[in-house]
PDB file of C-alpha atoms in Angstrom:
ATOM      1  CA  UNK A  38     127.557 104.629 120.168  1.00 46.00           C
ATOM      2  CA  UNK A  39     126.893 108.371 119.803  1.00 47.00           C
ATOM      3  CA  UNK A  40     127.274 108.175 115.997  1.00 50.00           C
ATOM      4  CA  UNK A  41     124.588 105.487 115.955  1.00 47.00           C
ATOM      5  CA  UNK A  42     122.272 107.664 118.022  1.00 46.00           C
ATOM      6  CA  UNK A  43     122.775 110.690 115.788  1.00 48.00           C
ATOM      7  CA  UNK A  44     121.956 108.606 112.693  1.00 51.00           C
ATOM      8  CA  UNK A  45     118.809 107.243 114.346  1.00 53.00           C
ATOM      9  CA  UNK A  46     117.690 110.691 115.469  1.00 57.00           C
ATOM     10  CA  UNK A  47     118.171 112.192 111.992  1.00 69.00           C
ATOM     11  CA  UNK A  48     116.147 109.448 110.275  1.00 79.00           C
ATOM     12  CA  UNK A  49     112.706 110.747 111.379  1.00 83.00           C
ATOM     13  CA  UNK A  50     113.694 114.205 110.173  1.00 85.00           C
ATOM     14  CA  UNK A  51     114.702 112.780 106.791  1.00 87.00           C
ATOM     15  CA  UNK A  52     111.428 110.827 106.590  1.00 86.00           C
ATOM     16  CA  UNK A  53     109.451 113.981 107.377  1.00 86.00           C
ATOM     17  CA  UNK A  54     111.378 115.919 104.723  1.00 87.00           C
ATOM     18  CA  UNK A  55     110.718 113.180 102.145  1.00 88.00           C
ATOM     19  CA  UNK A  56     106.996 113.109 102.967  1.00 88.00           C
ATOM     20  CA  UNK A  57     106.698 116.916 102.832  1.00 88.00           C
ATOM     21  CA  UNK A  58     108.665 117.003  99.584  1.00 89.00           C
ATOM     22  CA  UNK A  59     106.356 114.386  98.052  1.00 89.00           C
ATOM     23  CA  UNK A  60     103.198 116.243  99.060  1.00 86.00           C
ATOM     24  CA  UNK A  61     104.700 119.588  98.030  1.00 86.00           C
ATOM     25  CA  UNK A  62     105.750 118.244  94.643  1.00 85.00           C
ATOM     26  CA  UNK A  63     102.322 116.706  94.120  1.00 84.00           C
ATOM     27  CA  UNK A  64     100.571 119.951  95.003  1.00 82.00           C
ATOM     28  CA  UNK A  65     102.885 121.936  92.729  1.00 83.00           C
ATOM     29  CA  UNK A  66     102.114 119.560  89.842  1.00 82.00           C
ATOM     30  CA  UNK A  67      98.392 120.004  90.449  1.00 79.00           C
ATOM     31  CA  UNK A  68      98.653 123.801  90.616  1.00 78.00           C
ATOM     32  CA  UNK A  69     100.843 123.914  87.484  1.00 79.00           C
ATOM     33  CA  UNK A  70      98.373 121.816  85.505  1.00 78.00           C
ATOM     34  CA  UNK A  71      95.417 123.873  86.742  1.00 73.00           C
ATOM     35  CA  UNK A  72      93.788 120.873  88.402  1.00 70.00           C
ATOM     36  CA  UNK A  73      93.894 122.268  91.922  1.00 66.00           C
ATOM     37  CA  UNK A  74      91.163 124.858  92.127  1.00 64.00           C
ATOM     38  CA  UNK A  75      88.022 125.596  94.065  1.00 59.00           C
ATOM     39  CA  UNK A  76      85.520 123.970  93.932  1.00 58.00           C
ATOM     40  CA  UNK A  77      87.488 120.719  93.678  1.00 60.00           C
ATOM     41  CA  UNK A  78      85.871 119.107  90.614  1.00 58.00           C
ATOM     42  CA  UNK A  79      88.840 116.836  90.006  1.00 70.00           C
ATOM     43  CA  UNK A  80      89.365 115.932  93.656  1.00 73.00           C
ATOM     44  CA  UNK A  81      89.871 112.195  93.119  1.00 74.00           C
ATOM     45  CA  UNK A  82      92.353 112.777  90.302  1.00 76.00           C
ATOM     46  CA  UNK A  83      94.188 115.244  92.527  1.00 80.00           C
ATOM     47  CA  UNK A  84      94.252 112.759  95.403  1.00 86.00           C
ATOM     48  CA  UNK A  85      95.538 110.066  93.027  1.00 88.00           C
ATOM     49  CA  UNK A  86      98.422 112.366  92.065  1.00 87.00           C
ATOM     50  CA  UNK A  87      99.270 112.978  95.735  1.00 89.00           C
ATOM     51  CA  UNK A  88      99.049 109.238  96.447  1.00 92.00           C
ATOM     52  CA  UNK A  89     101.425 108.617  93.535  1.00 92.00           C
ATOM     53  CA  UNK A  90     103.901 111.138  94.943  1.00 91.00           C
ATOM     54  CA  UNK A  91     103.747 109.404  98.321  1.00 93.00           C
ATOM     55  CA  UNK A  92     104.243 106.060  96.565  1.00 94.00           C
ATOM     56  CA  UNK A  93     107.448 107.416  95.035  1.00 93.00           C
ATOM     57  CA  UNK A  94     108.995 108.156  98.444  1.00 93.00           C
ATOM     58  CA  UNK A  95     107.780 104.891 100.019  1.00 92.00           C
ATOM     59  CA  UNK A  96     110.744 102.749  98.935  1.00 93.00           C
ATOM     60  CA  UNK A  97     113.201 105.460 100.011  1.00 92.00           C
ATOM     61  CA  UNK A  98     111.655 105.631 103.464  1.00 91.00           C
ATOM     62  CA  UNK A  99     111.151 101.898 103.925  1.00 89.00           C
ATOM     63  CA  UNK A 100     114.561 100.839 102.588  1.00 85.00           C
ATOM     64  CA  UNK A 101     116.187 103.540 104.721  1.00 79.00           C
ATOM     65  CA  UNK A 102     114.544 102.294 107.907  1.00 72.00           C
ATOM     66  CA  UNK A 103     116.982  99.385 108.080  1.00 68.00           C
ATOM     67  CA  UNK A 104     114.303  96.942 109.227  1.00 69.00           C
ATOM     68  CA  UNK A 105     114.200  93.613 107.429  1.00 65.00           C
ATOM     69  CA  UNK A 106     110.649  92.653 108.372  1.00 72.00           C
ATOM     70  CA  UNK A 107     107.589  94.747 107.677  1.00 79.00           C
ATOM     71  CA  UNK A 108     103.843  94.661 107.968  1.00 90.00           C
ATOM     72  CA  UNK A 109     101.155  94.417 105.321  1.00 93.00           C
ATOM     73  CA  UNK A 110     100.686  98.183 104.954  1.00 92.00           C
ATOM     74  CA  UNK A 111     104.417  98.633 104.432  1.00 92.00           C
ATOM     75  CA  UNK A 112     104.386  95.824 101.858  1.00 93.00           C
ATOM     76  CA  UNK A 113     101.633  97.606  99.930  1.00 95.00           C
ATOM     77  CA  UNK A 114     103.461 100.944 100.051  1.00 94.00           C
ATOM     78  CA  UNK A 115     106.740  99.336  98.982  1.00 94.00           C
ATOM     79  CA  UNK A 116     105.116  97.358  96.160  1.00 95.00           C
ATOM     80  CA  UNK A 117     103.315 100.321  94.611  1.00 96.00           C
ATOM     81  CA  UNK A 118     106.327 102.575  95.093  1.00 95.00           C
ATOM     82  CA  UNK A 119     108.631 100.133  93.333  1.00 96.00           C
ATOM     83  CA  UNK A 120     106.052  99.640  90.576  1.00 96.00           C
ATOM     84  CA  UNK A 121     105.851 103.397  89.963  1.00 96.00           C
ATOM     85  CA  UNK A 122     109.659 103.721  90.025  1.00 95.00           C
ATOM     86  CA  UNK A 123     110.011 100.846  87.535  1.00 96.00           C
ATOM     87  CA  UNK A 124     107.406 102.304  85.166  1.00 95.00           C
ATOM     88  CA  UNK A 125     109.144 105.683  85.354  1.00 95.00           C
ATOM     89  CA  UNK A 126     112.517 104.060  84.668  1.00 96.00           C
ATOM     90  CA  UNK A 127     111.046 102.173  81.723  1.00 95.00           C
ATOM     91  CA  UNK A 128     109.698 105.447  80.296  1.00 94.00           C
ATOM     92  CA  UNK A 129     113.141 107.051  80.631  1.00 94.00           C
ATOM     93  CA  UNK A 130     114.803 104.091  78.889  1.00 95.00           C
ATOM     94  CA  UNK A 131     112.204 104.273  76.098  1.00 94.00           C
ATOM     95  CA  UNK A 132     112.918 107.981  75.682  1.00 93.00           C
ATOM     96  CA  UNK A 133     109.463 109.100  76.858  1.00 90.00           C
ATOM     97  CA  UNK A 134     110.770 111.039  79.847  1.00 85.00           C
ATOM     98  CA  UNK A 135     109.229 114.306  78.626  1.00 88.00           C
ATOM     99  CA  UNK A 136     105.685 112.965  78.440  1.00 89.00           C
ATOM    100  CA  UNK A 137     105.544 110.491  81.323  1.00 89.00           C
ATOM    101  CA  UNK A 138     103.227 111.230  84.243  1.00 89.00           C
ATOM    102  CA  UNK A 139     105.865 110.640  86.918  1.00 89.00           C
ATOM    103  CA  UNK A 140     103.555 110.183  89.907  1.00 90.00           C
ATOM    104  CA  UNK A 141     100.827 108.272  88.073  1.00 90.00           C
ATOM    105  CA  UNK A 142     102.307 106.291  85.171  1.00 92.00           C
ATOM    106  CA  UNK A 143      99.823 103.461  85.805  1.00 92.00           C
ATOM    107  CA  UNK A 144      96.039 103.679  85.864  1.00 90.00           C
ATOM    108  CA  UNK A 145      94.264 103.787  89.221  1.00 88.00           C
ATOM    109  CA  UNK A 146      92.399 100.637  88.273  1.00 89.00           C
ATOM    110  CA  UNK A 147      95.630  98.689  87.680  1.00 93.00           C
ATOM    111  CA  UNK A 148      97.263  99.926  90.883  1.00 95.00           C
ATOM    112  CA  UNK A 149      94.102  99.088  92.837  1.00 94.00           C
ATOM    113  CA  UNK A 150      94.062  95.546  91.486  1.00 95.00           C
ATOM    114  CA  UNK A 151      97.773  95.113  92.288  1.00 96.00           C
ATOM    115  CA  UNK A 152      97.175  96.388  95.835  1.00 96.00           C
ATOM    116  CA  UNK A 153      94.221  94.034  96.276  1.00 96.00           C
ATOM    117  CA  UNK A 154      96.378  91.118  95.110  1.00 96.00           C
ATOM    118  CA  UNK A 155      99.175  92.125  97.516  1.00 95.00           C
ATOM    119  CA  UNK A 156      96.700  92.431 100.403  1.00 94.00           C
ATOM    120  CA  UNK A 157      95.228  88.993  99.728  1.00 94.00           C
ATOM    121  CA  UNK A 158      98.649  87.376  99.220  1.00 94.00           C
ATOM    122  CA  UNK A 159     100.108  89.050 102.312  1.00 92.00           C
ATOM    123  CA  UNK A 160      97.151  88.010 104.434  1.00 90.00           C
ATOM    124  CA  UNK A 161      97.401  84.426 103.131  1.00 90.00           C
ATOM    125  CA  UNK A 162     101.166  84.358 103.798  1.00 89.00           C
ATOM    126  CA  UNK A 163     100.684  85.317 107.423  1.00 84.00           C
ATOM    127  CA  UNK A 164     101.080  89.093 107.537  1.00 80.00           C
ATOM    128  CA  UNK A 165      97.952  89.428 109.671  1.00 74.00           C
ATOM    129  CA  UNK A 166      99.492  91.101 112.705  1.00 74.00           C
ATOM    130  CA  UNK A 167      98.795  94.833 113.042  1.00 78.00           C
ATOM    131  CA  UNK A 168     101.487  97.279 114.106  1.00 82.00           C
ATOM    132  CA  UNK A 169     100.626 100.927 114.749  1.00 85.00           C
ATOM    133  CA  UNK A 170     103.680 102.396 113.067  1.00 88.00           C
ATOM    134  CA  UNK A 171     103.243 105.450 110.880  1.00 89.00           C
ATOM    135  CA  UNK A 172     104.668 103.586 107.868  1.00 90.00           C
ATOM    136  CA  UNK A 173     102.190 100.731 108.256  1.00 91.00           C
ATOM    137  CA  UNK A 174      99.233 103.080 108.699  1.00 91.00           C
ATOM    138  CA  UNK A 175     100.332 105.169 105.698  1.00 93.00           C
ATOM    139  CA  UNK A 176     100.625 102.026 103.588  1.00 94.00           C
ATOM    140  CA  UNK A 177      97.149 100.882 104.621  1.00 94.00           C
ATOM    141  CA  UNK A 178      95.621 104.300 103.900  1.00 94.00           C
ATOM    142  CA  UNK A 179      97.235 104.462 100.464  1.00 95.00           C
ATOM    143  CA  UNK A 180      96.277 100.852  99.738  1.00 95.00           C
ATOM    144  CA  UNK A 181      92.643 101.341 100.696  1.00 94.00           C
ATOM    145  CA  UNK A 182      92.523 104.520  98.607  1.00 93.00           C
ATOM    146  CA  UNK A 183      93.831 102.673  95.531  1.00 94.00           C
ATOM    147  CA  UNK A 184      91.481  99.719  96.018  1.00 95.00           C
ATOM    148  CA  UNK A 185      88.600 102.194  96.381  1.00 91.00           C
ATOM    149  CA  UNK A 186      89.654 103.971  93.191  1.00 90.00           C
ATOM    150  CA  UNK A 187      89.790 100.645  91.338  1.00 90.00           C
ATOM    151  CA  UNK A 188      86.372  99.630  92.649  1.00 89.00           C
ATOM    152  CA  UNK A 189      84.847 102.969  91.690  1.00 85.00           C
ATOM    153  CA  UNK A 190      86.360 102.825  88.192  1.00 80.00           C
ATOM    154  CA  UNK A 191      85.016  99.289  87.778  1.00 78.00           C
ATOM    155  CA  UNK A 192      81.559 100.291  89.011  1.00 78.00           C
ATOM    156  CA  UNK A 193      81.450 103.341  86.751  1.00 72.00           C
ATOM    157  CA  UNK A 194      82.595 101.403  83.695  1.00 71.00           C
ATOM    158  CA  UNK A 195      80.374  98.380  84.413  1.00 62.00           C
ATOM    159  CA  UNK A 196      77.318 100.647  84.694  1.00 55.00           C
ATOM    160  CA  UNK A 197      77.944 101.741  81.102  1.00 49.00           C
ATOM    161  CA  UNK A 198      78.451  98.143  79.967  1.00 46.00           C
ATOM    162  CA  UNK A 199      75.190  97.006  81.594  1.00 45.00           C
ATOM    163  CA  UNK A 200      73.200  99.534  79.612  1.00 38.00           C
ATOM    164  CA  UNK A 201      74.892  98.424  76.381  1.00 36.00           C
ATOM    165  CA  UNK A 202      74.294  94.739  77.147  1.00 38.00           C
ATOM    166  CA  UNK A 203      70.598  95.326  77.766  1.00 39.00           C
ATOM    167  CA  UNK A 204      70.058  96.666  74.237  1.00 36.00           C
TER     168      UNK A 204
END
């Protein structure tokens, strides 16, 4: 019984370490590439890198929780995290491990569309109930960020297409 309690009490610490490591790694990547400076001209790109780092630790945190059922935010976080891991693994198997962007191997537009599809499918399949767990809220925040990035990239690119179509 006491071994079970010690494992359960160490899990939040491990989750906090994983989250801090993800944010720290993301910030170090931004500083190393010179993209984190003041004023923050590349703020959205920097936030996308941090979101990608958080996506990488999502499956580790959610698989480690031991819960079989999850909510829609957790489904989004797990889906994007697994997608990023699989794209990274594919790059390693191809031999592109030196040039891959580990936290953001997929465009923001593609991730946003995947998240939107997962949100619609999850809602249709009955994952409508809201649970105020930190993993669910984190998944929702990341998901809404990615959908917003996809919408903004679509709006920016469609504005250019409209001017070309009018000619």
